[in-house]
Amino acid sequence: EKLSRLFTRAPPKPATPVAGRRARSSLKVVSQKRAHAFEVLLSKLKLSAVQLASAVLRLDSSVLTSECVEQLLPLLPDADESAKLLRLREQATGALAAPLLHTGP
């Protein structure tokens, strides 16, 4: 009896989410195939997504060659995907601003 008590383990407790954290959910706005093609393009350009976005905003012709733009255009989100992205951005902004607006005790 003593040996069985020493060498038996209780079943692990199910993981509980940490307070204040939500469970992660998978959000898919663009297809996995297009996301992979975009990653391949970033790898080819040796840029991060942030660097490419910055180059686009600055219209940096040293990065945005005609070949790069031709490869980038088919990967851009369509109207439906753009709308989903905007809704996600609004939700994220609202979720981040909500704790700042709380004035209760």
Short mmCIF file of N, CA and C in Angstrom, two decimals:
data_model
loop_
_atom_site.label_atom_id
_atom_site.label_comp_id
_atom_site.label_asym_id
_atom_site.label_seq_id
_atom_site.Cartn_x
_atom_site.Cartn_y
_atom_site.Cartn_z
N GLU A 1 0.83 -1.20 0.00
CA GLU A 1 0.00 0.00 0.00
C GLU A 1 0.87 1.25 0.00
N LYS A 2 1.90 1.26 0.85
CA LYS A 2 2.78 2.41 0.92
C LYS A 2 3.54 2.58 -0.40
N LEU A 3 4.00 1.46 -0.98
CA LEU A 3 4.71 1.52 -2.25
C LEU A 3 3.80 2.02 -3.37
N SER A 4 2.60 1.54 -3.41
CA SER A 4 1.70 1.99 -4.47
C SER A 4 1.39 3.49 -4.32
N ARG A 5 1.30 3.98 -3.10
CA ARG A 5 1.08 5.40 -2.87
C ARG A 5 2.28 6.21 -3.32
N LEU A 6 3.49 5.70 -3.10
CA LEU A 6 4.70 6.42 -3.47
C LEU A 6 4.92 6.44 -4.98
N PHE A 7 4.53 5.37 -5.65
CA PHE A 7 4.85 5.26 -7.06
C PHE A 7 3.67 5.46 -8.01
N THR A 8 2.56 5.90 -7.52
CA THR A 8 1.44 6.21 -8.40
C THR A 8 1.27 7.73 -8.45
N ARG A 9 0.94 8.17 -9.61
CA ARG A 9 0.73 9.61 -9.78
C ARG A 9 -0.75 9.89 -9.97
N ALA A 10 -1.12 11.04 -9.51
CA ALA A 10 -2.49 11.48 -9.75
C ALA A 10 -2.57 11.93 -11.21
N PRO A 11 -3.70 11.77 -11.84
CA PRO A 11 -3.83 12.23 -13.22
C PRO A 11 -3.61 13.74 -13.29
N PRO A 12 -3.01 14.20 -14.36
CA PRO A 12 -2.75 15.63 -14.46
C PRO A 12 -4.04 16.43 -14.50
N LYS A 13 -4.00 17.59 -13.91
CA LYS A 13 -5.18 18.46 -13.92
C LYS A 13 -5.29 19.12 -15.29
N PRO A 14 -6.50 19.33 -15.75
CA PRO A 14 -6.64 20.00 -17.05
C PRO A 14 -6.12 21.44 -16.95
N ALA A 15 -5.51 21.87 -18.03
CA ALA A 15 -4.96 23.22 -18.05
C ALA A 15 -6.10 24.24 -17.98
N THR A 16 -5.89 25.23 -17.17
CA THR A 16 -6.87 26.32 -17.07
C THR A 16 -6.24 27.57 -17.62
N PRO A 17 -7.01 28.39 -18.30
CA PRO A 17 -6.43 29.61 -18.85
C PRO A 17 -5.98 30.55 -17.74
N VAL A 18 -4.91 31.26 -18.00
CA VAL A 18 -4.40 32.23 -17.05
C VAL A 18 -5.38 33.40 -17.01
N ALA A 19 -5.62 33.94 -15.83
CA ALA A 19 -6.55 35.05 -15.69
C ALA A 19 -6.14 36.20 -16.60
N GLY A 20 -7.12 36.75 -17.28
CA GLY A 20 -6.85 37.89 -18.15
C GLY A 20 -6.46 37.50 -19.56
N ARG A 21 -6.23 36.24 -19.81
CA ARG A 21 -5.87 35.79 -21.16
C ARG A 21 -7.03 35.02 -21.76
N ARG A 22 -7.25 35.26 -23.02
CA ARG A 22 -8.28 34.51 -23.72
C ARG A 22 -7.63 33.34 -24.45
N ALA A 23 -8.41 32.32 -24.67
CA ALA A 23 -7.90 31.19 -25.44
C ALA A 23 -7.64 31.67 -26.87
N ARG A 24 -6.54 31.21 -27.43
CA ARG A 24 -6.21 31.60 -28.80
C ARG A 24 -7.14 30.90 -29.77
N SER A 25 -7.57 31.65 -30.74
CA SER A 25 -8.37 31.05 -31.79
C SER A 25 -7.67 31.30 -33.11
N SER A 26 -7.93 30.47 -34.04
CA SER A 26 -7.29 30.57 -35.33
C SER A 26 -8.15 31.45 -36.24
N LEU A 27 -7.57 32.51 -36.74
CA LEU A 27 -8.27 33.40 -37.65
C LEU A 27 -7.64 33.26 -39.02
N LYS A 28 -8.46 32.99 -40.00
CA LYS A 28 -7.95 32.86 -41.36
C LYS A 28 -8.69 33.84 -42.23
N VAL A 29 -7.95 34.80 -42.75
CA VAL A 29 -8.53 35.78 -43.64
C VAL A 29 -8.15 35.47 -45.07
N VAL A 30 -6.91 35.05 -45.28
CA VAL A 30 -6.45 34.68 -46.62
C VAL A 30 -6.19 33.18 -46.63
N SER A 31 -6.18 32.63 -47.82
CA SER A 31 -5.97 31.19 -47.94
C SER A 31 -4.54 30.83 -47.52
N GLN A 32 -4.38 29.60 -47.11
CA GLN A 32 -3.07 29.13 -46.69
C GLN A 32 -2.09 29.14 -47.87
N LYS A 33 -2.59 28.88 -49.06
CA LYS A 33 -1.76 28.88 -50.25
C LYS A 33 -1.22 30.28 -50.53
N ARG A 34 -2.08 31.29 -50.42
CA ARG A 34 -1.63 32.67 -50.66
C ARG A 34 -0.71 33.14 -49.56
N ALA A 35 -0.99 32.75 -48.33
CA ALA A 35 -0.11 33.13 -47.21
C ALA A 35 1.28 32.54 -47.42
N HIS A 36 1.34 31.31 -47.89
CA HIS A 36 2.64 30.67 -48.16
C HIS A 36 3.36 31.39 -49.31
N ALA A 37 2.61 31.74 -50.36
CA ALA A 37 3.22 32.46 -51.49
C ALA A 37 3.77 33.81 -51.03
N PHE A 38 3.07 34.46 -50.11
CA PHE A 38 3.53 35.73 -49.58
C PHE A 38 4.82 35.54 -48.77
N GLU A 39 4.87 34.48 -47.98
CA GLU A 39 6.08 34.18 -47.20
C GLU A 39 7.27 33.90 -48.13
N VAL A 40 7.00 33.20 -49.23
CA VAL A 40 8.06 32.91 -50.20
C VAL A 40 8.57 34.21 -50.82
N LEU A 41 7.65 35.11 -51.15
CA LEU A 41 8.05 36.40 -51.72
C LEU A 41 8.88 37.19 -50.72
N LEU A 42 8.46 37.22 -49.46
CA LEU A 42 9.23 37.93 -48.43
C LEU A 42 10.62 37.33 -48.30
N SER A 43 10.70 36.02 -48.36
CA SER A 43 11.99 35.35 -48.26
C SER A 43 12.88 35.71 -49.45
N LYS A 44 12.29 35.74 -50.62
CA LYS A 44 13.04 36.08 -51.83
C LYS A 44 13.56 37.52 -51.75
N LEU A 45 12.73 38.42 -51.21
CA LEU A 45 13.12 39.83 -51.09
C LEU A 45 14.03 40.07 -49.90
N LYS A 46 14.13 39.08 -49.02
CA LYS A 46 14.90 39.19 -47.78
C LYS A 46 14.40 40.36 -46.93
N LEU A 47 13.07 40.42 -46.79
CA LEU A 47 12.41 41.46 -46.01
C LEU A 47 11.42 40.83 -45.06
N SER A 48 11.11 41.55 -43.99
CA SER A 48 10.01 41.14 -43.12
C SER A 48 8.74 41.78 -43.66
N ALA A 49 7.60 41.34 -43.16
CA ALA A 49 6.33 41.92 -43.59
C ALA A 49 6.29 43.41 -43.23
N VAL A 50 6.83 43.76 -42.08
CA VAL A 50 6.85 45.16 -41.65
C VAL A 50 7.72 45.99 -42.59
N GLN A 51 8.86 45.46 -42.98
CA GLN A 51 9.75 46.18 -43.90
C GLN A 51 9.10 46.37 -45.26
N LEU A 52 8.41 45.34 -45.76
CA LEU A 52 7.73 45.46 -47.04
C LEU A 52 6.60 46.48 -46.95
N ALA A 53 5.83 46.44 -45.86
CA ALA A 53 4.75 47.42 -45.69
C ALA A 53 5.31 48.83 -45.66
N SER A 54 6.42 49.01 -44.98
CA SER A 54 7.06 50.33 -44.92
C SER A 54 7.51 50.78 -46.31
N ALA A 55 8.07 49.87 -47.08
CA ALA A 55 8.51 50.19 -48.43
C ALA A 55 7.33 50.58 -49.31
N VAL A 56 6.20 49.90 -49.13
CA VAL A 56 5.00 50.22 -49.90
C VAL A 56 4.50 51.61 -49.51
N LEU A 57 4.44 51.88 -48.23
CA LEU A 57 3.95 53.19 -47.77
C LEU A 57 4.85 54.33 -48.24
N ARG A 58 6.15 54.07 -48.33
CA ARG A 58 7.11 55.09 -48.78
C ARG A 58 7.28 55.10 -50.29
N LEU A 59 6.63 54.12 -50.98
CA LEU A 59 6.81 53.93 -52.42
C LEU A 59 8.30 53.86 -52.77
N ASP A 60 9.01 53.04 -52.02
CA ASP A 60 10.46 52.89 -52.16
C ASP A 60 10.78 52.07 -53.42
N SER A 61 11.25 52.75 -54.45
CA SER A 61 11.52 52.07 -55.72
C SER A 61 12.72 51.14 -55.65
N SER A 62 13.55 51.27 -54.62
CA SER A 62 14.67 50.34 -54.49
C SER A 62 14.18 48.96 -54.05
N VAL A 63 13.05 48.92 -53.39
CA VAL A 63 12.45 47.64 -52.96
C VAL A 63 11.36 47.23 -53.94
N LEU A 64 10.53 48.17 -54.32
CA LEU A 64 9.37 47.88 -55.16
C LEU A 64 9.73 47.94 -56.65
N THR A 65 10.50 46.99 -57.07
CA THR A 65 10.84 46.89 -58.49
C THR A 65 9.61 46.41 -59.24
N SER A 66 9.61 46.53 -60.55
CA SER A 66 8.46 46.09 -61.33
C SER A 66 8.21 44.59 -61.12
N GLU A 67 9.27 43.81 -61.01
CA GLU A 67 9.12 42.37 -60.76
C GLU A 67 8.47 42.11 -59.41
N CYS A 68 8.90 42.86 -58.40
CA CYS A 68 8.35 42.71 -57.05
C CYS A 68 6.86 43.06 -57.05
N VAL A 69 6.50 44.15 -57.68
CA VAL A 69 5.10 44.58 -57.72
C VAL A 69 4.25 43.57 -58.47
N GLU A 70 4.76 43.02 -59.57
CA GLU A 70 4.02 42.01 -60.33
C GLU A 70 3.76 40.77 -59.49
N GLN A 71 4.72 40.40 -58.64
CA GLN A 71 4.54 39.23 -57.78
C GLN A 71 3.64 39.56 -56.59
N LEU A 72 3.64 40.80 -56.16
CA LEU A 72 2.87 41.21 -54.98
C LEU A 72 1.39 41.39 -55.29
N LEU A 73 1.06 41.90 -56.46
CA LEU A 73 -0.34 42.22 -56.79
C LEU A 73 -1.30 41.04 -56.63
N PRO A 74 -0.99 39.84 -57.12
CA PRO A 74 -1.94 38.73 -56.93
C PRO A 74 -2.11 38.31 -55.47
N LEU A 75 -1.20 38.72 -54.62
CA LEU A 75 -1.25 38.30 -53.21
C LEU A 75 -2.03 39.28 -52.34
N LEU A 76 -2.39 40.42 -52.88
CA LEU A 76 -3.13 41.42 -52.10
C LEU A 76 -4.53 40.92 -51.80
N PRO A 77 -5.08 41.31 -50.65
CA PRO A 77 -6.43 40.85 -50.29
C PRO A 77 -7.48 41.46 -51.21
N ASP A 78 -8.54 40.66 -51.48
CA ASP A 78 -9.65 41.19 -52.27
C ASP A 78 -10.56 42.02 -51.35
N ALA A 79 -11.67 42.51 -51.88
CA ALA A 79 -12.55 43.40 -51.11
C ALA A 79 -13.09 42.71 -49.86
N ASP A 80 -13.50 41.44 -49.98
CA ASP A 80 -14.05 40.71 -48.83
C ASP A 80 -12.98 40.53 -47.75
N GLU A 81 -11.79 40.14 -48.15
CA GLU A 81 -10.71 39.94 -47.19
C GLU A 81 -10.31 41.26 -46.54
N SER A 82 -10.31 42.34 -47.31
CA SER A 82 -10.00 43.66 -46.75
C SER A 82 -11.02 44.06 -45.69
N ALA A 83 -12.29 43.79 -45.97
CA ALA A 83 -13.34 44.10 -45.00
C ALA A 83 -13.14 43.30 -43.71
N LYS A 84 -12.80 42.00 -43.84
CA LYS A 84 -12.55 41.17 -42.66
C LYS A 84 -11.36 41.71 -41.86
N LEU A 85 -10.31 42.11 -42.57
CA LEU A 85 -9.13 42.65 -41.89
C LEU A 85 -9.47 43.94 -41.14
N LEU A 86 -10.27 44.79 -41.75
CA LEU A 86 -10.66 46.03 -41.09
C LEU A 86 -11.49 45.76 -39.84
N ARG A 87 -12.43 44.79 -39.94
CA ARG A 87 -13.23 44.43 -38.75
C ARG A 87 -12.33 43.89 -37.64
N LEU A 88 -11.36 43.04 -37.99
CA LEU A 88 -10.44 42.51 -36.99
C LEU A 88 -9.64 43.63 -36.34
N ARG A 89 -9.19 44.58 -37.14
CA ARG A 89 -8.42 45.70 -36.60
C ARG A 89 -9.28 46.53 -35.65
N GLU A 90 -10.54 46.77 -36.02
CA GLU A 90 -11.44 47.53 -35.15
C GLU A 90 -11.70 46.79 -33.85
N GLN A 91 -11.91 45.48 -33.93
CA GLN A 91 -12.14 44.68 -32.73
C GLN A 91 -10.92 44.69 -31.83
N ALA A 92 -9.74 44.55 -32.42
CA ALA A 92 -8.50 44.54 -31.63
C ALA A 92 -8.28 45.90 -30.98
N THR A 93 -8.53 46.96 -31.71
CA THR A 93 -8.37 48.31 -31.16
C THR A 93 -9.36 48.52 -30.02
N GLY A 94 -10.59 48.08 -30.21
CA GLY A 94 -11.61 48.21 -29.16
C GLY A 94 -11.26 47.39 -27.94
N ALA A 95 -10.74 46.19 -28.14
CA ALA A 95 -10.36 45.31 -27.02
C ALA A 95 -9.20 45.90 -26.24
N LEU A 96 -8.27 46.55 -26.95
CA LEU A 96 -7.13 47.15 -26.26
C LEU A 96 -7.53 48.42 -25.54
N ALA A 97 -8.49 49.17 -26.08
CA ALA A 97 -8.89 50.43 -25.48
C ALA A 97 -9.83 50.22 -24.30
N ALA A 98 -10.56 49.12 -24.27
CA ALA A 98 -11.55 48.89 -23.22
C ALA A 98 -10.96 48.97 -21.81
N PRO A 99 -9.83 48.32 -21.51
CA PRO A 99 -9.29 48.41 -20.15
C PRO A 99 -8.88 49.85 -19.80
N LEU A 100 -8.50 50.62 -20.79
CA LEU A 100 -8.09 52.00 -20.52
C LEU A 100 -9.29 52.88 -20.20
N LEU A 101 -10.45 52.53 -20.73
CA LEU A 101 -11.64 53.33 -20.51
C LEU A 101 -12.34 53.00 -19.21
N HIS A 102 -12.01 51.90 -18.59
CA HIS A 102 -12.66 51.48 -17.35
C HIS A 102 -12.32 52.45 -16.23
N THR A 103 -13.34 53.02 -15.61
CA THR A 103 -13.11 53.99 -14.54
C THR A 103 -13.62 53.51 -13.19
N GLY A 104 -14.12 52.29 -13.15
CA GLY A 104 -14.66 51.74 -11.90
C GLY A 104 -13.58 51.40 -10.90
N PRO A 105 -13.99 50.94 -9.70
CA PRO A 105 -12.99 50.60 -8.66
C PRO A 105 -12.15 49.43 -8.99
#
